[in-house]
Backbone as XML, in Angstrom:
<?xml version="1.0"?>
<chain id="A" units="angstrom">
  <residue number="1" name="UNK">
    <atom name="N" x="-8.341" y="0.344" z="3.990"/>
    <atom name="CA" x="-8.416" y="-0.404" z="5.217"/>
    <atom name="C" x="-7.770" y="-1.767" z="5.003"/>
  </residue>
  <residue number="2" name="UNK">
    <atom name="N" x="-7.236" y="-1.782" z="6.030"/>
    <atom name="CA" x="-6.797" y="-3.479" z="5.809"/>
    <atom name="C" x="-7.143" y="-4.483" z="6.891"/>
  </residue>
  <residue number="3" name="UNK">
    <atom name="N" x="-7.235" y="-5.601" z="6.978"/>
    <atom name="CA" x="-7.484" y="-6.680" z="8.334"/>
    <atom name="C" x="-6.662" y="-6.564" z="9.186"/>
  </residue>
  <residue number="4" name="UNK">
    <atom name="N" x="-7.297" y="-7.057" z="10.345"/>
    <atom name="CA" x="-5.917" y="-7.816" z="11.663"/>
    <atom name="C" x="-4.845" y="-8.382" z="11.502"/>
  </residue>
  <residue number="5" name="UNK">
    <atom name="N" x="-4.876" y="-8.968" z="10.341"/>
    <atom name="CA" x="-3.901" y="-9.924" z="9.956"/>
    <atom name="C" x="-2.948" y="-9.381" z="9.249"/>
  </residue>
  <residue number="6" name="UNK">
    <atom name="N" x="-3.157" y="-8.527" z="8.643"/>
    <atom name="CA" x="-1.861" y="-7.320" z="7.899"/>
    <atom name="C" x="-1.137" y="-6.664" z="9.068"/>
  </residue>
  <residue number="7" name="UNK">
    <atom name="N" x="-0.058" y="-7.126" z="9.365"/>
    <atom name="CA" x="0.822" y="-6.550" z="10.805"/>
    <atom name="C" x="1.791" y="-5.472" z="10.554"/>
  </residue>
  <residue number="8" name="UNK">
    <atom name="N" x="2.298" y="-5.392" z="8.537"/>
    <atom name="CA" x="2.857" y="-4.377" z="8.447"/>
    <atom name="C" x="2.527" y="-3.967" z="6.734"/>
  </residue>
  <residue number="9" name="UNK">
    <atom name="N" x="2.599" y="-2.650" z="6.424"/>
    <atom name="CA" x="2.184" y="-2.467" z="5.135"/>
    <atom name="C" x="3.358" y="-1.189" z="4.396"/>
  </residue>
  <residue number="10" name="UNK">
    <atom name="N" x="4.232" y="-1.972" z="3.798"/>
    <atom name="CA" x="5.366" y="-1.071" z="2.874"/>
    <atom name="C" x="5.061" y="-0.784" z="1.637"/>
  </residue>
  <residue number="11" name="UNK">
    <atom name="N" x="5.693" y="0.503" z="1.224"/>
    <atom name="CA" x="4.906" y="0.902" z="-0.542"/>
    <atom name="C" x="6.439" y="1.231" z="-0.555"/>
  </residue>
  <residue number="12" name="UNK">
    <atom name="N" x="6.601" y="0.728" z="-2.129"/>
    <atom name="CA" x="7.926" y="1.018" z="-2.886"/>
    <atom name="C" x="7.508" y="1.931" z="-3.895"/>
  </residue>
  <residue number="13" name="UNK">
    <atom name="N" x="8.140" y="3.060" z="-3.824"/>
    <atom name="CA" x="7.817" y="4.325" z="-5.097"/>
    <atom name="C" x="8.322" y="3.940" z="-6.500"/>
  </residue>
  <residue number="14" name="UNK">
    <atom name="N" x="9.623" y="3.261" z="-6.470"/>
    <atom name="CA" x="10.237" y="2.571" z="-7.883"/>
    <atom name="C" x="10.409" y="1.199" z="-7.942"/>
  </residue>
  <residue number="15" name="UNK">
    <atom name="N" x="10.773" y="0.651" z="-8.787"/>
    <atom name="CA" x="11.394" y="-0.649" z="-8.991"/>
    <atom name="C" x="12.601" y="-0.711" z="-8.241"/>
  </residue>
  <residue number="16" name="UNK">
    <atom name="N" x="12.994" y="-1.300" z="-6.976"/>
    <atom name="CA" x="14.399" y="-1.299" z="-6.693"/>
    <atom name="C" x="14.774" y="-0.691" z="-5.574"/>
  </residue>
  <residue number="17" name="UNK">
    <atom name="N" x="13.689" y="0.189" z="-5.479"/>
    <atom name="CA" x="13.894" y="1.313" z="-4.427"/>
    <atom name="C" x="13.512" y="0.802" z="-2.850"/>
  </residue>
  <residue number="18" name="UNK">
    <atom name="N" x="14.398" y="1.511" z="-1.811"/>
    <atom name="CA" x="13.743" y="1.088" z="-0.546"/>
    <atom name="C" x="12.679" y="1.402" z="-0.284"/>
  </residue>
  <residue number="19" name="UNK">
    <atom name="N" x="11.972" y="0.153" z="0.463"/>
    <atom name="CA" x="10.388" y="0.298" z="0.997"/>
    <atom name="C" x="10.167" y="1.657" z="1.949"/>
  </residue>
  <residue number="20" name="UNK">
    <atom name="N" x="9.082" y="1.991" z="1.918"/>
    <atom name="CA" x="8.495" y="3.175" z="3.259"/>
    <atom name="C" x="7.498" y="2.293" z="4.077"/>
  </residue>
  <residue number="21" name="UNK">
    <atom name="N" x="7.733" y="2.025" z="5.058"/>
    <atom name="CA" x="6.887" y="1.522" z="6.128"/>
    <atom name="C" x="5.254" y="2.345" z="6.246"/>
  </residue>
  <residue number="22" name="UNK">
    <atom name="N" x="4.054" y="2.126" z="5.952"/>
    <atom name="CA" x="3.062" y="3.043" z="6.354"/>
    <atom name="C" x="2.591" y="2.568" z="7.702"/>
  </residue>
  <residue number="23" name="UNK">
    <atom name="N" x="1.917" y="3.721" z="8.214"/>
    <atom name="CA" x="1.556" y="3.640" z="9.681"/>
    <atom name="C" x="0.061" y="3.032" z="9.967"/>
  </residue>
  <residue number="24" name="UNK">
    <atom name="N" x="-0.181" y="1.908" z="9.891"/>
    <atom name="CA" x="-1.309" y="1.654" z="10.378"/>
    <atom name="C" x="-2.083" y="1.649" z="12.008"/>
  </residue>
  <residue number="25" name="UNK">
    <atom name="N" x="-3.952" y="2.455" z="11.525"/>
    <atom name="CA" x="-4.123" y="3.340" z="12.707"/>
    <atom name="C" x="-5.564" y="1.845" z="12.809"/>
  </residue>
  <residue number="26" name="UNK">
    <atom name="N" x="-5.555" y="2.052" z="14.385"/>
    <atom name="CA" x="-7.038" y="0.764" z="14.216"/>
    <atom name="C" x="-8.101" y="1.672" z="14.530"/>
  </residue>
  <residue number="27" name="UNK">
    <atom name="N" x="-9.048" y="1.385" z="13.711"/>
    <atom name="CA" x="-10.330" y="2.252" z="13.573"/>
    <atom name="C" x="-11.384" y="1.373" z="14.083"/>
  </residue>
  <residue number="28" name="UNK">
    <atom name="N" x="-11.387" y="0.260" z="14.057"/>
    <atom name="CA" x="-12.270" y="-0.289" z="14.719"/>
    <atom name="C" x="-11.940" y="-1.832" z="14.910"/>
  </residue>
  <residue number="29" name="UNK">
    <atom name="N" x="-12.412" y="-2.637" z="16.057"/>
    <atom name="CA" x="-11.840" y="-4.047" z="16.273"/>
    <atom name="C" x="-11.666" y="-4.629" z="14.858"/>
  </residue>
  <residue number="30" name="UNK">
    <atom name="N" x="-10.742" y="-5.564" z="14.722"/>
    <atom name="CA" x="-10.074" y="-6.387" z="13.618"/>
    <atom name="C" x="-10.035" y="-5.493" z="12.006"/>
  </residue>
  <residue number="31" name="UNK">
    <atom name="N" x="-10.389" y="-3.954" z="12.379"/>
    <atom name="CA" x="-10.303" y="-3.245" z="11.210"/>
    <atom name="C" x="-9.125" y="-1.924" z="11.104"/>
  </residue>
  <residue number="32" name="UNK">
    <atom name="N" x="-7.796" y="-2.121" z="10.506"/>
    <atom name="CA" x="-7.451" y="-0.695" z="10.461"/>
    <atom name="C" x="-7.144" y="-0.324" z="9.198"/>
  </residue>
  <residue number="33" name="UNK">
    <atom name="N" x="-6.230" y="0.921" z="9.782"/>
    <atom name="CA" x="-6.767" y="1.893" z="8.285"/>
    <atom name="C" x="-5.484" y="3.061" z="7.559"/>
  </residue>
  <residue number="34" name="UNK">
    <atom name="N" x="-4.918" y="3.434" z="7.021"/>
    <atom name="CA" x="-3.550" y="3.849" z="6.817"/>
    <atom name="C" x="-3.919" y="4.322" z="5.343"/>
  </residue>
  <residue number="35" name="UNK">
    <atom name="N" x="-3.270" y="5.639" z="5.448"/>
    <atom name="CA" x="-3.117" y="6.989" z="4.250"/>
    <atom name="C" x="-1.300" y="7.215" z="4.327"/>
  </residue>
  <residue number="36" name="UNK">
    <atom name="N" x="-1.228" y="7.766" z="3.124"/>
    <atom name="CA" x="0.066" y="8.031" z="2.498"/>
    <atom name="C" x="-0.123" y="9.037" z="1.019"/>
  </residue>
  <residue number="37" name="UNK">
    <atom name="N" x="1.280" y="9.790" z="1.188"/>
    <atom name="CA" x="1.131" y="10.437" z="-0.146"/>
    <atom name="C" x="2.289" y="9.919" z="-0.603"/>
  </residue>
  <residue number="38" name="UNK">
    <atom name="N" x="2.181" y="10.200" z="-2.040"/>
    <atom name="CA" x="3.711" y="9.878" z="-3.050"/>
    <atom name="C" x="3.434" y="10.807" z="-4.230"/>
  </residue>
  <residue number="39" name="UNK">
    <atom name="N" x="4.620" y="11.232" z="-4.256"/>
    <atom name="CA" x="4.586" y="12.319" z="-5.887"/>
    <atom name="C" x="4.219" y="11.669" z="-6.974"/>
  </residue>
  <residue number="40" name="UNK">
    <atom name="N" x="3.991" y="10.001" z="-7.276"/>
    <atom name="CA" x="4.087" y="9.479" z="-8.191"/>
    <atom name="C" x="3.720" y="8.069" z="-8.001"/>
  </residue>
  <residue number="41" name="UNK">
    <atom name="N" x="2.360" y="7.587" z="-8.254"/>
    <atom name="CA" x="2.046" y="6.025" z="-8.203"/>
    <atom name="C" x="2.568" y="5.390" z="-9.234"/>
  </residue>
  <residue number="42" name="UNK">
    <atom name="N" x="2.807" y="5.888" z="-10.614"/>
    <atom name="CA" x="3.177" y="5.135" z="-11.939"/>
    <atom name="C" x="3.823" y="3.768" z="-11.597"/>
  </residue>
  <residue number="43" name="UNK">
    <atom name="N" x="5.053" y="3.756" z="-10.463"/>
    <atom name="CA" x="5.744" y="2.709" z="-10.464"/>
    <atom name="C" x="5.727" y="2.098" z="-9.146"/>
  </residue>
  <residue number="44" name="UNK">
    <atom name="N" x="4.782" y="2.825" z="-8.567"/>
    <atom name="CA" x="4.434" y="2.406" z="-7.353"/>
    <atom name="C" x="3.911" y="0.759" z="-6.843"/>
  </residue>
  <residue number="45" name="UNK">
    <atom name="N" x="4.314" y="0.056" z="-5.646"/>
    <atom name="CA" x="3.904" y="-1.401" z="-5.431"/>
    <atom name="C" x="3.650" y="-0.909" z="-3.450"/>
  </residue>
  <residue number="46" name="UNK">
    <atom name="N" x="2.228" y="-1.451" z="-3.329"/>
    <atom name="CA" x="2.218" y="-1.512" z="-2.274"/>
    <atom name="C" x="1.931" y="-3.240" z="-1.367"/>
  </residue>
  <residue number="47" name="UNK">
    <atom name="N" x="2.891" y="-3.496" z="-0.397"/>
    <atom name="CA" x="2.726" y="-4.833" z="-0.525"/>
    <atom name="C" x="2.345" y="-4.824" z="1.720"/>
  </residue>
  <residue number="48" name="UNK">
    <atom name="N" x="1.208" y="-6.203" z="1.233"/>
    <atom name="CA" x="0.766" y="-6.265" z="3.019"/>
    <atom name="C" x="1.934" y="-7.476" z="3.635"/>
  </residue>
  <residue number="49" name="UNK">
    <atom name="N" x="2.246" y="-7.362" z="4.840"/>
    <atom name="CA" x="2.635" y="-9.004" z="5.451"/>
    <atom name="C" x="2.270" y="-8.760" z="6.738"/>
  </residue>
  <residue number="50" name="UNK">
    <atom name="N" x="1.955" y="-10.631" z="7.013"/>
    <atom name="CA" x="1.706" y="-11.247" z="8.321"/>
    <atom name="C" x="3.157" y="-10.606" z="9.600"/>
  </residue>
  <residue number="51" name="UNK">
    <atom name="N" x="2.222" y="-11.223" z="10.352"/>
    <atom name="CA" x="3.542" y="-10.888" z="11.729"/>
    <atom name="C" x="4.600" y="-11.515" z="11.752"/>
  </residue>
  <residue number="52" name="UNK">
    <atom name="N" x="4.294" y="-13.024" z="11.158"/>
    <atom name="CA" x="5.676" y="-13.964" z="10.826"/>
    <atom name="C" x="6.473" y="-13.698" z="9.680"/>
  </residue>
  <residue number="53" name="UNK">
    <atom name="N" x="5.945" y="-11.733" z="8.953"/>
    <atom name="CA" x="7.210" y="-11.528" z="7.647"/>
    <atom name="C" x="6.321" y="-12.096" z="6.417"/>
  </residue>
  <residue number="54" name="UNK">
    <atom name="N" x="5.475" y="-13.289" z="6.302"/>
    <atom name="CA" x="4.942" y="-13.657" z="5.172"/>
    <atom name="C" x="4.155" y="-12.479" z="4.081"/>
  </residue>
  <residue number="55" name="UNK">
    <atom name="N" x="4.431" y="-12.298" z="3.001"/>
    <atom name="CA" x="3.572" y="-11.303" z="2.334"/>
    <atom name="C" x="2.475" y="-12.114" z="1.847"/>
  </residue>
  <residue number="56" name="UNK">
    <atom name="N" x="1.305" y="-11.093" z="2.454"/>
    <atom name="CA" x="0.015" y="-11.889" z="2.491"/>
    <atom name="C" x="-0.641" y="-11.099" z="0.505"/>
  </residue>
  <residue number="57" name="UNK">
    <atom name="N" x="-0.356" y="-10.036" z="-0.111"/>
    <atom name="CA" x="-0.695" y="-9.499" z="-0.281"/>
    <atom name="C" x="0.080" y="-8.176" z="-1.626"/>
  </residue>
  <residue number="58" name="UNK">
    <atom name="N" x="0.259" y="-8.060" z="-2.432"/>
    <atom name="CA" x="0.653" y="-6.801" z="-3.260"/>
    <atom name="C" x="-0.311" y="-6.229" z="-4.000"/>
  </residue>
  <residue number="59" name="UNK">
    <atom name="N" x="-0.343" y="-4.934" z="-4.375"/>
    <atom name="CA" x="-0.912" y="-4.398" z="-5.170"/>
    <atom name="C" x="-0.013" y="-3.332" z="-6.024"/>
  </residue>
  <residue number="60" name="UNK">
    <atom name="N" x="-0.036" y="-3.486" z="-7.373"/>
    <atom name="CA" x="0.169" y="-2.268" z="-8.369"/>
    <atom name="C" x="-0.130" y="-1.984" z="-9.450"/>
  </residue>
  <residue number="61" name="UNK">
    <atom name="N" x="-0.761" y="-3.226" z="-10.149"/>
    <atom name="CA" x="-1.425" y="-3.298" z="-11.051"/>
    <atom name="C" x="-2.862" y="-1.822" z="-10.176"/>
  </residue>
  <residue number="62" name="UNK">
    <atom name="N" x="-3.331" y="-2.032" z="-9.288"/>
    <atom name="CA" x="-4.475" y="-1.537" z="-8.572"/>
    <atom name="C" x="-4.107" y="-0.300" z="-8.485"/>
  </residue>
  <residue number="63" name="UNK">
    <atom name="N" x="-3.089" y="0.431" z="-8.206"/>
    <atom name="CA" x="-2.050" y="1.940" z="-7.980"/>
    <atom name="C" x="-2.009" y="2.041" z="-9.341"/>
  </residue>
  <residue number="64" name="UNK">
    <atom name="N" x="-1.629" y="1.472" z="-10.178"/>
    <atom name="CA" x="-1.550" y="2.400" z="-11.779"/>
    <atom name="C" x="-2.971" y="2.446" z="-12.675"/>
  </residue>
  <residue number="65" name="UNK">
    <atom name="N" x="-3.892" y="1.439" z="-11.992"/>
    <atom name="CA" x="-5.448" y="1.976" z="-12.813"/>
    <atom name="C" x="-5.890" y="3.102" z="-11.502"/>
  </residue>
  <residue number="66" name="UNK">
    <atom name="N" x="-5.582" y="3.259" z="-10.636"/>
    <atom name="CA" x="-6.018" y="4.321" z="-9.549"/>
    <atom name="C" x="-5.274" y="6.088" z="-10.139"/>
  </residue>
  <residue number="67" name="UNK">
    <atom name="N" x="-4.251" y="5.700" z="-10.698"/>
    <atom name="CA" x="-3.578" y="6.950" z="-11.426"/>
    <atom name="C" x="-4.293" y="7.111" z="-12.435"/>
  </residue>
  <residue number="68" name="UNK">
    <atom name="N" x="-4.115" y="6.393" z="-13.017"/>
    <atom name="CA" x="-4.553" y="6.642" z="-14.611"/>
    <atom name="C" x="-6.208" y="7.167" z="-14.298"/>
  </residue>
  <residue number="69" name="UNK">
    <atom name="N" x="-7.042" y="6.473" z="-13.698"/>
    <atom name="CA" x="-8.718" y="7.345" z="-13.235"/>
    <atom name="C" x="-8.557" y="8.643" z="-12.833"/>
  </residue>
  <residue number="70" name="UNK">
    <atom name="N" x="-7.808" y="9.055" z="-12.016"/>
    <atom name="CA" x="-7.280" y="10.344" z="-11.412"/>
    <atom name="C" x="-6.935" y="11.587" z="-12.569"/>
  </residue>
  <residue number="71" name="UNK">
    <atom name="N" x="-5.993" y="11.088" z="-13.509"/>
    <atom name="CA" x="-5.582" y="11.434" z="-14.402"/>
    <atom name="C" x="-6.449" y="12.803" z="-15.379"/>
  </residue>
  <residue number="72" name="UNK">
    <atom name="N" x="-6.443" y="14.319" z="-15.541"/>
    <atom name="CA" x="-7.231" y="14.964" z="-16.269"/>
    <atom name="C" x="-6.227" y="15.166" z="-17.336"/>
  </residue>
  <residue number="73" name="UNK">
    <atom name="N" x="-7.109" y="15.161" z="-18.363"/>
    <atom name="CA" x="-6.357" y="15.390" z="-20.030"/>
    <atom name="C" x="-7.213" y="16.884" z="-20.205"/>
  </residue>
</chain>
């Protein structure tokens, strides 16, 4: 889920690579909410921004301990 204030939310699959726009759905006042698949978080960065373009927000450090938990040996 993310806030009101996150107006758009792109995930980059590689280093370098063009962004994918995800679709955020509003689930409830000042709360929405957005799913995505990718063959591969390893190098994955998902980053939030304001309506004025500002990035409020990245995560990937958070996407590669979310793999690695997932992960069966």
């Amino acid at each position: 889920m993310v806030s009101a204030e996150v107006a758009r939310l792109d995930y980059h699959s590689a280093p370098g690579g063009p962004p994918r726009t995800i679709p955020l759905l509003a689930a409830y006042p000042g709360v929405r909410t957005f799913s995505f698949r990718s063959a591969s978080m390893a190098h994955g960065r998902l980053a939030a921004y304001a309506a004025d373009g500002r990035e409020l927000a990245t995560y990937d450090d958070e996407l590669a301990a979310a793999l690695r938990a997932g992960q069966r040996f």
